[in-house]
Short mmCIF file of C-alpha atoms and ligand atoms in Angstrom, two decimals:
data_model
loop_
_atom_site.label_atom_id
_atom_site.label_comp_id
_atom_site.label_asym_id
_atom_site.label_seq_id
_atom_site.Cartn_x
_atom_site.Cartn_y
_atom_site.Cartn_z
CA UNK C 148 142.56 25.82 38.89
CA UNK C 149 143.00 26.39 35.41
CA UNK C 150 143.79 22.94 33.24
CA UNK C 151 144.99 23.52 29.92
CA UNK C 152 145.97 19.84 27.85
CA UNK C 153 148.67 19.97 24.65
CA UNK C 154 149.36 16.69 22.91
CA UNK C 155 151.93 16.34 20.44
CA UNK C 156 152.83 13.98 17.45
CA UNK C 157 155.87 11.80 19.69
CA UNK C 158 158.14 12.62 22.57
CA UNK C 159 160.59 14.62 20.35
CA UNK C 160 158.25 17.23 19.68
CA UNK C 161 157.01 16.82 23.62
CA UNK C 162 160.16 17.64 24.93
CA UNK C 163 160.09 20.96 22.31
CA UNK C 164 156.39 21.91 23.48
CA UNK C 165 157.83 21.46 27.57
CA UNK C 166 160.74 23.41 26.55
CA UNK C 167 158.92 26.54 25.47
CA UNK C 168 156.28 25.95 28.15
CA UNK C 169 159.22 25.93 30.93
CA UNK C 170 161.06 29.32 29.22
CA UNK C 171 157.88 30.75 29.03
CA UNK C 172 157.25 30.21 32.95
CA UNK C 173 160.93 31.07 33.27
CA UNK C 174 160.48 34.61 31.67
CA UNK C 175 157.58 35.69 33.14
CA UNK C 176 159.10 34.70 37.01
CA UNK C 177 162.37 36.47 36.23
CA UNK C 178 160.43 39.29 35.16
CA UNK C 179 157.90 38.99 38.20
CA UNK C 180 160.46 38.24 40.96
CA UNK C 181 163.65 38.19 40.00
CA UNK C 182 163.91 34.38 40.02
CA UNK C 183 162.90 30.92 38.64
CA UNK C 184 162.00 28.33 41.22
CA UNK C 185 161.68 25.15 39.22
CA UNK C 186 161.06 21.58 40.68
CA UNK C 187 161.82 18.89 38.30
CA UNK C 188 160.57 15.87 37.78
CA UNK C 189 162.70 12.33 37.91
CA UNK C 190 162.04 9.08 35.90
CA UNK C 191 163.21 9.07 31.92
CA UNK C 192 160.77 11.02 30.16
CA UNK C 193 161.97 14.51 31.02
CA UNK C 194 165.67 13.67 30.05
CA UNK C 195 165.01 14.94 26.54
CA UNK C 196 163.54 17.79 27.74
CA UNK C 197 166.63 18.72 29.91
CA UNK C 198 169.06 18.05 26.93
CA UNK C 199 167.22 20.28 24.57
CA UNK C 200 167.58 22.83 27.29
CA UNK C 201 171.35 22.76 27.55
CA UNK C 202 172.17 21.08 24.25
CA UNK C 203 169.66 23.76 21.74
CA UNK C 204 171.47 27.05 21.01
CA UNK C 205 168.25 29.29 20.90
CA UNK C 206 167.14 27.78 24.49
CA UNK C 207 170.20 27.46 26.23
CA UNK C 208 170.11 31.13 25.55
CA UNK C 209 167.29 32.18 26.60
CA UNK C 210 167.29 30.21 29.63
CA UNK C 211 167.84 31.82 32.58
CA UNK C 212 169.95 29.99 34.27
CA UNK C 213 172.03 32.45 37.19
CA UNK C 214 168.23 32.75 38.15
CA UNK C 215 167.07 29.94 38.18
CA UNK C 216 166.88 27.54 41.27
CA UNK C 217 166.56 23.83 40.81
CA UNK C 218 164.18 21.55 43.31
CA UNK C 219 163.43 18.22 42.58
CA UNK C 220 159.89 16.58 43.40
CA UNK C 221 161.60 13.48 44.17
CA UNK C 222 164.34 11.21 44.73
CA UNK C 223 165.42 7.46 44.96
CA UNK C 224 167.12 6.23 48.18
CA UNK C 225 170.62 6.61 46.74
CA UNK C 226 173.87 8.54 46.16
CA UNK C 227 173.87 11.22 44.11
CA UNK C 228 176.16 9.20 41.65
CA UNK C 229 174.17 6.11 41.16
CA UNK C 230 172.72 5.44 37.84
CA UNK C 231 168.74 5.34 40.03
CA UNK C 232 169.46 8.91 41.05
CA UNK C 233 166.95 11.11 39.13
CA UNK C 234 169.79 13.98 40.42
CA UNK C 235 172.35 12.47 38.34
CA UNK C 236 170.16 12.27 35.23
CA UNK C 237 169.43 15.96 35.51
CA UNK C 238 173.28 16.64 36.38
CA UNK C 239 174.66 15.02 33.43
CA UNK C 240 172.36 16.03 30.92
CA UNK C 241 171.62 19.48 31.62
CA UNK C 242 173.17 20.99 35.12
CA UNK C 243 176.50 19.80 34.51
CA UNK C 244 176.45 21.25 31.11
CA UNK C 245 175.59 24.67 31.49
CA UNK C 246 176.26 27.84 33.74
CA UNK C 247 174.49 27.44 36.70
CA UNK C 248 175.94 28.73 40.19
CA UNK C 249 175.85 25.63 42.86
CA UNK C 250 174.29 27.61 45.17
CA UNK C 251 170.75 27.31 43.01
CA UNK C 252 170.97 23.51 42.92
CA UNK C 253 168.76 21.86 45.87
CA UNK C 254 169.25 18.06 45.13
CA UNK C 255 167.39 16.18 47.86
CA UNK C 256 170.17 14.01 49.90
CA UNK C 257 169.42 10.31 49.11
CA UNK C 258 172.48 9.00 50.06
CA UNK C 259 171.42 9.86 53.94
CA UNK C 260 171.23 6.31 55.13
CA UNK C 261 168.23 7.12 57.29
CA UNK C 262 165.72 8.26 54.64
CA UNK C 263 163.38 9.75 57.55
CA UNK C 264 166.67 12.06 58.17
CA UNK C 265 166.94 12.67 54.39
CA UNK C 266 163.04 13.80 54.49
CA UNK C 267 163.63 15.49 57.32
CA UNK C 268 167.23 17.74 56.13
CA UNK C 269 165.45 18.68 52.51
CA UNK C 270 162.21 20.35 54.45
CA UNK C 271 164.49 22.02 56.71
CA UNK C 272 166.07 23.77 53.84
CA UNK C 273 163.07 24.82 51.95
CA UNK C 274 161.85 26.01 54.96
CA UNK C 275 165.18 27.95 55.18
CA UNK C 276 165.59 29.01 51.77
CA UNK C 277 161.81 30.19 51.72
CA UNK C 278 162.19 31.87 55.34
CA UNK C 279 158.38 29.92 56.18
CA UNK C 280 156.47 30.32 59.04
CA UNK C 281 154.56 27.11 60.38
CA UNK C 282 151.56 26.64 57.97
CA UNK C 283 153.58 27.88 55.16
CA UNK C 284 154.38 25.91 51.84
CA UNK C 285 157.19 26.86 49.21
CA UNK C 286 155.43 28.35 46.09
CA UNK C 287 157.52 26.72 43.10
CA UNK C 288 156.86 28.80 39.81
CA UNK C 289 156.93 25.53 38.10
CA UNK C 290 156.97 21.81 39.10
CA UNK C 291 157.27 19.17 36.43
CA UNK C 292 155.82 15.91 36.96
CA UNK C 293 155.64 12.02 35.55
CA UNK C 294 153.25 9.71 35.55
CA UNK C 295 153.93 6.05 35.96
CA UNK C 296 151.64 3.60 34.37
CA UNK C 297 150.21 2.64 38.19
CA UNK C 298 149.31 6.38 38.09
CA UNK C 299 152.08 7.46 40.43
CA UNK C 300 153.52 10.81 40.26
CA UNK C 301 156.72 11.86 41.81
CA UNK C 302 156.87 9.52 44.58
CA UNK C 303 153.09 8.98 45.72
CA UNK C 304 152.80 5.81 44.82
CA UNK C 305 149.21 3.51 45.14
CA UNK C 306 148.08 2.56 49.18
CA UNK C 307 151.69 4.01 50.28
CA UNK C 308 151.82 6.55 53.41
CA UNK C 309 152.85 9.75 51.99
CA UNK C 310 149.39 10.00 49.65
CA UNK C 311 147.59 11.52 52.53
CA UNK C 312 150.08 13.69 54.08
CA UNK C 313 148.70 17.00 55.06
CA UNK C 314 151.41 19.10 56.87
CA UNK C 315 154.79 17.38 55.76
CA UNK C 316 156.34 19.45 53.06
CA UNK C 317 158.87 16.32 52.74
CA UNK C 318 157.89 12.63 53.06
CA UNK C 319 159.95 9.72 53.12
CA UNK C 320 157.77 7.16 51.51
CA UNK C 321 157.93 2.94 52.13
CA UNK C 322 157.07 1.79 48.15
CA UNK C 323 156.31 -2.04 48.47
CA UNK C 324 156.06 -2.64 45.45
CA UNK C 325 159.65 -1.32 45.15
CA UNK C 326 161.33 -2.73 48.65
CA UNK C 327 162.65 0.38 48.80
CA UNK C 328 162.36 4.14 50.12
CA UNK C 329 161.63 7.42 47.98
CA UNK C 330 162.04 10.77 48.93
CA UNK C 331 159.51 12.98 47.84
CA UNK C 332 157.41 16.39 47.91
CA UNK C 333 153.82 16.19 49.44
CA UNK C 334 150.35 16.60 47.25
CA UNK C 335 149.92 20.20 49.25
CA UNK C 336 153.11 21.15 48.33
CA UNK C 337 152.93 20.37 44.68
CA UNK C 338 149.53 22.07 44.69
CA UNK C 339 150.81 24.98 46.06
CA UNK C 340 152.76 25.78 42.76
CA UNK C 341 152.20 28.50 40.32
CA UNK C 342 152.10 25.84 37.62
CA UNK C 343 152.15 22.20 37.34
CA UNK C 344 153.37 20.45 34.02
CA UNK C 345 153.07 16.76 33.87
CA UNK C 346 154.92 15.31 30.84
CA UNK C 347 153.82 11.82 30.17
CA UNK C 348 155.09 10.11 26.77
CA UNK C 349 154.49 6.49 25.33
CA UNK C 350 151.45 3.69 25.34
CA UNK C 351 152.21 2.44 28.23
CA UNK C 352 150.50 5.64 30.10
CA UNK C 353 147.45 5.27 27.67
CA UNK C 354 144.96 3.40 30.27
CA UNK C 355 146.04 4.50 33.52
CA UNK C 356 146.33 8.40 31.69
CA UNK C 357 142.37 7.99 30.95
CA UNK C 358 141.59 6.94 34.17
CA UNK C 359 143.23 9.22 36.06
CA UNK C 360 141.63 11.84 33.97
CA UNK C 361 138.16 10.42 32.72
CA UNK C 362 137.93 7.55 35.21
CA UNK C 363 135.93 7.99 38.81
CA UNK C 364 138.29 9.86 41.73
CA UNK C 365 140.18 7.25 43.51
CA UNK C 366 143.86 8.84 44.25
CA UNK C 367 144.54 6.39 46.16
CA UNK C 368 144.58 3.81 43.41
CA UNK C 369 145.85 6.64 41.01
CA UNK C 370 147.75 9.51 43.02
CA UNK C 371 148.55 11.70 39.96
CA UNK C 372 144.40 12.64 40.71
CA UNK C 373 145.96 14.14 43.69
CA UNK C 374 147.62 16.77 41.33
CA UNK C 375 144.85 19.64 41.40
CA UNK C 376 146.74 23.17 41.92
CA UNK C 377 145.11 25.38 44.67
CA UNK C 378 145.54 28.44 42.38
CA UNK C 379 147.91 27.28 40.07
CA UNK C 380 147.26 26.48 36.44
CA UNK C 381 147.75 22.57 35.48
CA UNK C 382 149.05 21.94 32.44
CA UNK C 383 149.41 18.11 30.72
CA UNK C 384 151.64 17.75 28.17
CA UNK C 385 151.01 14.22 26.44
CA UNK C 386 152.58 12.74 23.06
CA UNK C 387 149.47 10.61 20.91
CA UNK C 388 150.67 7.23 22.47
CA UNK C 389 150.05 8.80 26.06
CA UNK C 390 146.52 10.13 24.94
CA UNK C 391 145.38 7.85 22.89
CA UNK C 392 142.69 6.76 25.12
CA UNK C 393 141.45 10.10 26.00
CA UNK C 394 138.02 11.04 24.91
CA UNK C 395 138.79 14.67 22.98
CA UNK C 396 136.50 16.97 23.44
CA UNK C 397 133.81 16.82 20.08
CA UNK C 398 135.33 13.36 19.31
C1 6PG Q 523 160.74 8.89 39.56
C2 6PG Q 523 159.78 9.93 39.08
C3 6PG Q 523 158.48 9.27 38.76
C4 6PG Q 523 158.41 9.30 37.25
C5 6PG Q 523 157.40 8.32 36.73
C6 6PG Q 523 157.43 8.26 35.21
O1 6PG Q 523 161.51 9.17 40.47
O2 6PG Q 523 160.73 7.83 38.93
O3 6PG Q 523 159.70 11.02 39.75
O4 6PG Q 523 157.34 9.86 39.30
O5 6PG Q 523 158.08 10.63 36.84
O6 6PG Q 523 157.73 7.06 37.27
O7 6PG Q 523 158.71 7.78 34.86
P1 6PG Q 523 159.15 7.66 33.32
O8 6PG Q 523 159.26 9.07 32.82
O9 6PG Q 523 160.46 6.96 33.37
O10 6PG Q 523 158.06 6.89 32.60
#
């Protein structure tokens, strides 16, 4: 596993660093494969990432977007149209906005009232779309990730079931903490990736973001240490608030 680290001034200029860091990906899977398999990530930090893409003249040209196919690494317990739905954040600031053929969206189906059955439908189709065999796991080119400032990432929250799930490629996940369900890929799954980009923005992330990456290995207590791509490359993108507490190498 290759890590590589980027932090930039503020979340402005983190959302421009993610955007070239995502076309780059993008290019070099088109020109692999023929296609861009992208998971994204939910929560708030990545909307301005999304917007640039769609909204920014020199990106929303280059993007690739007929070849691109959108996953998500995890959803609330909700209808597509509720304002918790990380799908409708993504819709209406990026998918909605830009040429993209529904067949290449995947949105995870939170509004199934069972969210066992939800789990259950979006592993079915990525073991459809991705023809796999049992053993197999879906090889995204790139999945973005958050961190929350418990250390979560997508929906592996602290002590909850789904942090040790080995074979699942889809878990539903009790949150406590939250009274509520998530829907969400499994550690193997993420690590199975070609790349992994975790964009984490604002103080908030400071102590949790040096534990998880200077602190002992307790995932967990902080899941995002469960991140660690089999042969994928991880990548953390970080503004100075995020970082802050991060020893730098020399410093
Ligand atoms: C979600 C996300 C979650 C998110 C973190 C960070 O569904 O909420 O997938 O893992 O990435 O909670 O969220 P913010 O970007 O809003 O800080």
């Amino acid at each position: 596993m290759r890590t590589d680290m980027t932090i930039t001034p503020g979340p402005v200029e983190l959302a421009r660093t993610a955007a070239a860091e995502l076309l780059s990906q993008a290019r070099a899977a088109v020109q692999a494969r023929g296609r861009f398999d992208l998971v994204l990530a939910g929560g708030s930090t990545p909307r301005a990432l999304y917007a640039l893409l769609a909204d920014e003249p020199s990106l929303r040209a280059d993007m690739p977007w007929s070849r691109t196919h959108f996953f998500w690494g995890d959803e609330r317990h909700v209808p597509p149209g509720h304002p918790e739905s990380n799908y409708r954040m993504a819709h209406e600031v990026m998918l909605a906005r830009v040429p993209i053929p529904e067949a290449n969206v995947h949105r995870i189906h939170g509004e199934q009232p069972d969210a066992m059955e939800a789990a259950d439908a979006y592993e079915a189709m990525l073991r459809e779309f991705y023809q796999l065999k049992d053993g197999q796991m879906p090889r995204f080119d790139l999945v973005l990730l958050g961190m929350g400032a418990d250390g979560h990432t997508a929906s592996l929250f602290p002590g909850t079931q789904a942090l040790g799930e080995q074979k699942r490629l889809v878990a539903a996940n009790w949150v406590e903490k939250l009274n509520t369900w998530r829907l969400t890929l499994t550690a193997p799954v993420l690590n199975n990736a070609v790349s992994v980009a975790f964009l984490i923005a604002g103080a908030d992330k400071a102590e949790s973001l040096r534990a998880v990456l200077q602190g002992e290995w307790q995932p967990e207590v902080l899941p995002a240490q469960l991140i660690r791509p089999t042969t994928g490359r991880l990548l953390w993108l970080l503004d100075e608030a995020a970082a802050s507490l991060v020893q730098r190498n020399g410093s």
